[in-house]
Amino acid sequence: MAQAAVAQDSLSFPLASDSIPNYIGLGIGAAPDYVGADEYIPGGLPFGRKSWGHRYIVMEGNYLGANLLDHPILRLGPSGLYRFGREDLDDDVVDELSSISDTIELGIFAAAEFVDPKDIKKRLRFSVEVLQDVLGEHEGFVASGAVRAWHPLGQYFEMGVGVATSYGSSDYMSTFFGIDAADATSSGLPAFDLEDGFRDVRFTTVLMTNLSPQWHIGAGLLYARLIDDAADSPIVDDRGSADQFIFGAGFAYSW
């Protein structure tokens, strides 16, 4: 999933089902070099989860969240993201733009998760989240909403599917997709100004199987379509692609 955060912040898909309460794992794969790039880079992504009843802490690469509610359906808690910046790119033109340093975003998420009482592998989850930059790199926020479902396929496989979207503030959108006069001069790309708005629509699919009660393997694909001003930015439209893919495979150990 290759520095999935570089391409799509916290959009890395879980390779282990939510029906597994405790696990650690590692995924490998590829993702775009930057948000909107058409060149891909390989890499790795650790993930894990520790549960106490309905409460849990989950890590998916650069994302960390903690559910504080011991409730069978509702989830609520703090979350954080280490957002990678944009520098040292393979695209020489985009690399001439002002570099964006890594930053940390903190916020809160809320979710409702419905579990089939007859089969915990059948799950449906609705979630929303807001993350705010706290180090002053882009000084904005990103709000996301998602729907995710898991369902068994026969005796040995589970499939996860999801759809999501993200909305960026004007500060975030202008930092990652805008081009000011100085950047236009240094890169040769036309100046481009944009306001807050929806950034993308994303679709994920994951297939997981159990090698034993403790060992699991999975593979998945995330497709994101940049939309509106994000797709119209010369960084995307002239030099990259509005079609973004993250794909990978991984393993997990559970207990």
mmCIF file of C-alpha atoms in Angstrom:
data_model
loop_
_atom_site.group_PDB
_atom_site.id
_atom_site.type_symbol
_atom_site.label_atom_id
_atom_site.label_comp_id
_atom_site.label_asym_id
_atom_site.label_seq_id
_atom_site.Cartn_x
_atom_site.Cartn_y
_atom_site.Cartn_z
ATOM 1 C CA MET A 1 0.000 0.000 0.000
ATOM 2 C CA ALA A 2 3.090 1.956 -0.404
ATOM 3 C CA GLN A 3 2.988 5.004 1.760
ATOM 4 C CA ALA A 4 -0.769 5.004 1.213
ATOM 5 C CA ALA A 5 -0.885 8.227 3.160
ATOM 6 C CA VAL A 6 1.203 9.956 0.520
ATOM 7 C CA ALA A 7 -1.484 9.294 -2.019
ATOM 8 C CA GLN A 8 -4.728 9.178 -0.090
ATOM 9 C CA ASP A 9 -4.017 10.094 3.572
ATOM 10 C CA SER A 10 -5.820 7.566 5.780
ATOM 11 C CA LEU A 11 -7.542 5.713 2.976
ATOM 12 C CA SER A 12 -5.561 2.552 3.382
ATOM 13 C CA PHE A 13 -7.992 -0.345 3.507
ATOM 14 C CA PRO A 14 -7.902 -2.848 6.382
ATOM 15 C CA LEU A 15 -6.554 -6.238 5.355
ATOM 16 C CA ALA A 16 -7.981 -7.825 8.525
ATOM 17 C CA SER A 17 -11.697 -7.993 9.228
ATOM 18 C CA ASP A 18 -13.264 -6.118 12.152
ATOM 19 C CA SER A 19 -14.479 -9.517 13.375
ATOM 20 C CA ILE A 20 -10.899 -10.208 14.545
ATOM 21 C CA PRO A 21 -10.532 -8.327 17.873
ATOM 22 C CA ASN A 22 -6.721 -8.407 18.253
ATOM 23 C CA TYR A 23 -4.124 -8.601 15.499
ATOM 24 C CA ILE A 24 -0.884 -7.251 14.126
ATOM 25 C CA GLY A 25 0.168 -7.415 10.503
ATOM 26 C CA LEU A 26 2.066 -6.005 7.554
ATOM 27 C CA GLY A 27 0.948 -5.150 4.037
ATOM 28 C CA ILE A 28 3.027 -4.489 0.919
ATOM 29 C CA GLY A 29 1.922 -2.937 -2.340
ATOM 30 C CA ALA A 30 1.973 0.284 -4.358
ATOM 31 C CA ALA A 31 0.323 3.711 -4.415
ATOM 32 C CA PRO A 32 0.652 7.001 -6.360
ATOM 33 C CA ASP A 33 3.757 9.101 -5.727
ATOM 34 C CA TYR A 34 1.606 12.034 -4.568
ATOM 35 C CA VAL A 35 -2.081 12.965 -4.489
ATOM 36 C CA GLY A 36 -3.039 13.027 -8.173
ATOM 37 C CA ALA A 37 0.107 11.368 -9.547
ATOM 38 C CA ASP A 38 0.102 8.802 -12.352
ATOM 39 C CA GLU A 39 3.404 7.275 -11.207
ATOM 40 C CA TYR A 40 3.441 4.600 -8.513
ATOM 41 C CA ILE A 41 5.887 3.688 -5.783
ATOM 42 C CA PRO A 42 6.202 0.467 -3.736
ATOM 43 C CA GLY A 43 6.267 0.249 0.014
ATOM 44 C CA GLY A 44 4.976 -1.341 3.193
ATOM 45 C CA LEU A 45 2.277 -0.624 5.752
ATOM 46 C CA PRO A 46 1.985 -1.979 9.321
ATOM 47 C CA PHE A 47 -1.431 -2.383 10.882
ATOM 48 C CA GLY A 48 -2.883 -3.701 14.136
ATOM 49 C CA ARG A 49 -5.732 -3.646 16.616
ATOM 50 C CA LYS A 50 -6.193 -4.287 20.354
ATOM 51 C CA SER A 51 -9.689 -4.629 21.818
ATOM 52 C CA TRP A 52 -11.190 -4.486 25.305
ATOM 53 C CA GLY A 53 -14.784 -5.534 24.799
ATOM 54 C CA HIS A 54 -16.221 -3.065 22.292
ATOM 55 C CA ARG A 55 -13.454 -0.569 23.025
ATOM 56 C CA TYR A 56 -10.332 -0.733 20.859
ATOM 57 C CA ILE A 57 -7.244 0.974 19.501
ATOM 58 C CA VAL A 58 -6.572 0.493 15.797
ATOM 59 C CA MET A 59 -3.556 1.428 13.667
ATOM 60 C CA GLU A 60 -3.610 1.380 9.868
ATOM 61 C CA GLY A 61 -0.257 2.607 8.639
ATOM 62 C CA ASN A 62 -0.079 6.319 9.438
ATOM 63 C CA TYR A 63 -3.557 6.378 11.007
ATOM 64 C CA LEU A 64 -4.436 5.793 14.674
ATOM 65 C CA GLY A 65 -7.895 5.702 16.220
ATOM 66 C CA ALA A 66 -9.398 4.715 19.575
ATOM 67 C CA ASN A 67 -13.024 3.828 20.262
ATOM 68 C CA LEU A 68 -13.922 4.889 23.809
ATOM 69 C CA LEU A 69 -17.485 3.579 23.888
ATOM 70 C CA ASP A 70 -18.255 0.139 25.269
ATOM 71 C CA HIS A 71 -21.408 -0.088 23.180
ATOM 72 C CA PRO A 72 -22.533 -2.863 20.820
ATOM 73 C CA ILE A 73 -23.304 -0.448 17.950
ATOM 74 C CA LEU A 74 -21.944 3.063 18.537
ATOM 75 C CA ARG A 75 -18.271 4.012 18.166
ATOM 76 C CA LEU A 76 -16.728 7.351 19.167
ATOM 77 C CA GLY A 77 -13.223 8.531 19.934
ATOM 78 C CA PRO A 78 -10.096 10.472 19.039
ATOM 79 C CA SER A 79 -8.106 9.841 15.881
ATOM 80 C CA GLY A 80 -4.871 11.032 14.379
ATOM 81 C CA LEU A 81 -3.068 10.993 11.063
ATOM 82 C CA TYR A 82 0.574 11.480 10.143
ATOM 83 C CA ARG A 83 0.071 13.129 6.746
ATOM 84 C CA PHE A 84 3.027 12.849 4.433
ATOM 85 C CA GLY A 85 3.984 15.912 2.418
ATOM 86 C CA ARG A 86 5.100 16.299 -1.189
ATOM 87 C CA GLU A 87 8.761 16.536 -2.077
ATOM 88 C CA ASP A 88 11.537 14.709 -3.968
ATOM 89 C CA LEU A 89 9.106 13.524 -6.641
ATOM 90 C CA ASP A 90 9.798 11.574 -9.827
ATOM 91 C CA ASP A 91 7.832 14.173 -11.802
ATOM 92 C CA ASP A 92 10.376 16.953 -12.396
ATOM 93 C CA VAL A 93 7.687 19.569 -13.117
ATOM 94 C CA VAL A 94 5.578 18.950 -10.004
ATOM 95 C CA ASP A 95 8.796 18.719 -8.015
ATOM 96 C CA GLU A 96 9.426 22.392 -8.872
ATOM 97 C CA LEU A 97 6.363 23.382 -6.837
ATOM 98 C CA SER A 98 6.827 24.470 -3.234
ATOM 99 C CA SER A 99 7.513 21.410 -1.095
ATOM 100 C CA ILE A 100 4.941 20.335 1.484
ATOM 101 C CA SER A 101 6.344 19.023 4.753
ATOM 102 C CA ASP A 102 4.904 16.121 6.712
ATOM 103 C CA THR A 103 2.362 17.116 9.323
ATOM 104 C CA ILE A 104 0.121 15.683 12.032
ATOM 105 C CA GLU A 105 -3.656 15.947 12.023
ATOM 106 C CA LEU A 106 -5.833 15.250 15.049
ATOM 107 C CA GLY A 107 -9.576 14.919 15.290
ATOM 108 C CA ILE A 108 -12.525 12.729 16.146
ATOM 109 C CA PHE A 109 -14.505 9.945 14.518
ATOM 110 C CA ALA A 110 -17.988 8.560 15.091
ATOM 111 C CA ALA A 111 -19.432 5.350 13.713
ATOM 112 C CA ALA A 112 -22.305 2.918 13.913
ATOM 113 C CA GLU A 113 -21.466 -0.741 13.347
ATOM 114 C CA PHE A 114 -24.137 -3.387 12.937
ATOM 115 C CA VAL A 115 -23.139 -7.014 13.507
ATOM 116 C CA ASP A 116 -25.227 -10.047 12.638
ATOM 117 C CA PRO A 117 -25.795 -11.815 15.995
ATOM 118 C CA LYS A 118 -25.752 -15.172 14.208
ATOM 119 C CA ASP A 119 -22.442 -14.527 12.389
ATOM 120 C CA ILE A 120 -19.999 -11.837 13.558
ATOM 121 C CA LYS A 121 -18.305 -11.942 10.139
ATOM 122 C CA LYS A 122 -21.351 -10.155 8.691
ATOM 123 C CA ARG A 123 -20.853 -6.479 9.481
ATOM 124 C CA LEU A 124 -22.007 -3.091 8.212
ATOM 125 C CA ARG A 125 -20.315 0.127 9.382
ATOM 126 C CA PHE A 126 -21.139 3.803 8.801
ATOM 127 C CA SER A 127 -18.526 6.350 9.891
ATOM 128 C CA VAL A 128 -17.648 10.045 9.764
ATOM 129 C CA GLU A 129 -14.417 11.759 10.763
ATOM 130 C CA VAL A 130 -12.862 15.224 10.917
ATOM 131 C CA LEU A 131 -9.091 15.782 11.120
ATOM 132 C CA GLN A 132 -7.411 19.166 11.659
ATOM 133 C CA ASP A 133 -3.789 20.032 10.910
ATOM 134 C CA VAL A 134 -2.089 20.861 14.226
ATOM 135 C CA LEU A 135 1.435 21.699 12.998
ATOM 136 C CA GLY A 136 0.454 24.538 10.674
ATOM 137 C CA GLU A 137 1.606 22.977 7.403
ATOM 138 C CA HIS A 138 -1.677 23.385 5.548
ATOM 139 C CA GLU A 139 -3.705 24.748 8.519
ATOM 140 C CA GLY A 140 -6.902 23.156 7.231
ATOM 141 C CA PHE A 141 -9.125 20.178 7.874
ATOM 142 C CA VAL A 142 -10.351 17.116 6.021
ATOM 143 C CA ALA A 143 -13.770 15.590 6.742
ATOM 144 C CA SER A 144 -14.576 12.066 5.553
ATOM 145 C CA GLY A 145 -17.569 9.774 5.435
ATOM 146 C CA ALA A 146 -17.546 6.051 4.684
ATOM 147 C CA VAL A 147 -19.671 2.916 4.497
ATOM 148 C CA ARG A 148 -17.969 -0.475 4.836
ATOM 149 C CA ALA A 149 -19.325 -4.010 4.853
ATOM 150 C CA TRP A 150 -17.814 -7.446 5.510
ATOM 151 C CA HIS A 151 -19.415 -10.729 4.482
ATOM 152 C CA PRO A 152 -18.190 -14.344 4.449
ATOM 153 C CA LEU A 153 -17.710 -16.087 1.105
ATOM 154 C CA GLY A 154 -18.160 -19.745 1.837
ATOM 155 C CA GLN A 155 -16.284 -21.356 4.692
ATOM 156 C CA TYR A 156 -12.797 -19.985 4.116
ATOM 157 C CA PHE A 157 -13.031 -16.433 2.751
ATOM 158 C CA GLU A 158 -14.316 -13.027 3.826
ATOM 159 C CA MET A 159 -14.890 -10.059 1.519
ATOM 160 C CA GLY A 160 -14.902 -6.409 2.518
ATOM 161 C CA VAL A 161 -16.298 -3.631 0.310
ATOM 162 C CA GLY A 162 -16.555 0.073 0.965
ATOM 163 C CA VAL A 163 -17.378 3.484 -0.446
ATOM 164 C CA ALA A 164 -16.148 6.808 0.947
ATOM 165 C CA THR A 165 -15.656 10.478 0.178
ATOM 166 C CA SER A 166 -13.597 13.353 1.614
ATOM 167 C CA TYR A 167 -14.191 17.109 1.863
ATOM 168 C CA GLY A 168 -11.234 19.461 2.230
ATOM 169 C CA SER A 169 -11.130 22.992 3.614
ATOM 170 C CA SER A 170 -9.807 25.778 1.392
ATOM 171 C CA ASP A 171 -6.463 25.752 3.239
ATOM 172 C CA TYR A 172 -5.998 22.022 2.657
ATOM 173 C CA MET A 173 -7.184 22.103 -0.969
ATOM 174 C CA SER A 174 -5.046 25.100 -1.943
ATOM 175 C CA THR A 175 -1.953 23.558 -0.324
ATOM 176 C CA PHE A 176 -2.178 20.208 -2.118
ATOM 177 C CA PHE A 177 -3.858 21.226 -5.401
ATOM 178 C CA GLY A 178 -3.337 24.984 -5.805
ATOM 179 C CA ILE A 179 -0.596 26.752 -7.759
ATOM 180 C CA ASP A 180 0.304 30.312 -6.829
ATOM 181 C CA ALA A 181 2.144 32.811 -9.030
ATOM 182 C CA ALA A 182 5.594 31.848 -7.750
ATOM 183 C CA ASP A 183 4.952 28.132 -8.308
ATOM 184 C CA ALA A 184 3.566 28.842 -11.773
ATOM 185 C CA THR A 185 6.770 30.675 -12.669
ATOM 186 C CA SER A 186 9.087 27.966 -11.332
ATOM 187 C CA SER A 187 7.167 25.002 -12.744
ATOM 188 C CA GLY A 188 5.657 26.335 -15.942
ATOM 189 C CA LEU A 189 2.212 25.118 -14.877
ATOM 190 C CA PRO A 190 -0.659 27.624 -15.005
ATOM 191 C CA ALA A 191 -1.695 29.315 -11.777
ATOM 192 C CA PHE A 192 -4.691 27.642 -10.174
ATOM 193 C CA ASP A 193 -6.774 28.799 -7.233
ATOM 194 C CA LEU A 194 -9.492 26.774 -5.526
ATOM 195 C CA GLU A 195 -11.764 26.872 -2.506
ATOM 196 C CA ASP A 196 -13.025 24.221 -0.123
ATOM 197 C CA GLY A 197 -14.879 21.282 -1.657
ATOM 198 C CA PHE A 198 -15.151 17.550 -2.137
ATOM 199 C CA ARG A 199 -11.838 15.937 -3.048
ATOM 200 C CA ASP A 200 -12.726 12.418 -4.159
ATOM 201 C CA VAL A 201 -14.971 9.389 -4.182
ATOM 202 C CA ARG A 202 -13.369 6.057 -3.210
ATOM 203 C CA PHE A 203 -14.231 2.396 -3.609
ATOM 204 C CA THR A 204 -12.458 -0.501 -1.896
ATOM 205 C CA THR A 205 -12.584 -4.261 -2.078
ATOM 206 C CA VAL A 206 -10.656 -6.682 0.134
ATOM 207 C CA LEU A 207 -10.502 -10.478 0.164
ATOM 208 C CA MET A 208 -9.211 -12.276 3.270
ATOM 209 C CA THR A 209 -8.733 -15.938 4.168
ATOM 210 C CA ASN A 210 -7.662 -17.737 7.338
ATOM 211 C CA LEU A 211 -4.647 -20.018 7.150
ATOM 212 C CA SER A 212 -5.229 -21.063 10.761
ATOM 213 C CA PRO A 213 -7.080 -19.658 13.789
ATOM 214 C CA GLN A 214 -4.143 -17.251 14.293
ATOM 215 C CA TRP A 215 -2.769 -16.542 10.801
ATOM 216 C CA HIS A 216 -4.608 -14.666 8.057
ATOM 217 C CA ILE A 217 -3.738 -13.302 4.607
ATOM 218 C CA GLY A 218 -5.552 -10.737 2.501
ATOM 219 C CA ALA A 219 -5.342 -8.681 -0.672
ATOM 220 C CA GLY A 220 -7.201 -5.605 -1.787
ATOM 221 C CA LEU A 221 -7.675 -2.714 -4.184
ATOM 222 C CA LEU A 222 -8.688 0.881 -3.509
ATOM 223 C CA TYR A 223 -9.838 3.076 -6.396
ATOM 224 C CA ALA A 224 -10.236 6.812 -5.800
ATOM 225 C CA ARG A 225 -11.570 9.289 -8.322
ATOM 226 C CA LEU A 226 -10.515 12.870 -7.706
ATOM 227 C CA ILE A 227 -13.418 15.210 -8.459
ATOM 228 C CA ASP A 228 -14.322 18.875 -8.955
ATOM 229 C CA ASP A 229 -11.460 21.355 -8.423
ATOM 230 C CA ALA A 230 -9.059 18.650 -7.245
ATOM 231 C CA ALA A 231 -9.406 16.864 -10.592
ATOM 232 C CA ASP A 232 -9.140 20.148 -12.535
ATOM 233 C CA SER A 233 -5.861 21.196 -10.891
ATOM 234 C CA PRO A 234 -2.957 21.217 -13.382
ATOM 235 C CA ILE A 235 -1.069 19.082 -10.861
ATOM 236 C CA VAL A 236 -3.618 16.356 -11.629
ATOM 237 C CA ASP A 237 -5.077 17.213 -15.028
ATOM 238 C CA ASP A 238 -1.810 18.150 -16.803
ATOM 239 C CA ARG A 239 0.802 16.101 -14.963
ATOM 240 C CA GLY A 240 -1.024 13.247 -13.245
ATOM 241 C CA SER A 241 -4.354 11.477 -13.228
ATOM 242 C CA ALA A 242 -7.693 11.840 -11.467
ATOM 243 C CA ASP A 243 -7.843 8.045 -11.276
ATOM 244 C CA GLN A 244 -5.917 6.850 -8.233
ATOM 245 C CA PHE A 245 -5.227 3.244 -7.245
ATOM 246 C CA ILE A 246 -3.793 1.655 -4.130
ATOM 247 C CA PHE A 247 -3.295 -2.106 -4.168
ATOM 248 C CA GLY A 248 -1.539 -4.575 -1.956
ATOM 249 C CA ALA A 249 -1.489 -7.813 0.008
ATOM 250 C CA GLY A 250 -0.595 -8.641 3.573
ATOM 251 C CA PHE A 251 -0.711 -11.005 6.491
ATOM 252 C CA ALA A 252 -1.913 -10.745 10.079
ATOM 253 C CA TYR A 253 -1.435 -12.642 13.322
ATOM 254 C CA SER A 254 -4.399 -12.624 15.685
ATOM 255 C CA TRP A 255 -5.041 -13.663 19.283
#
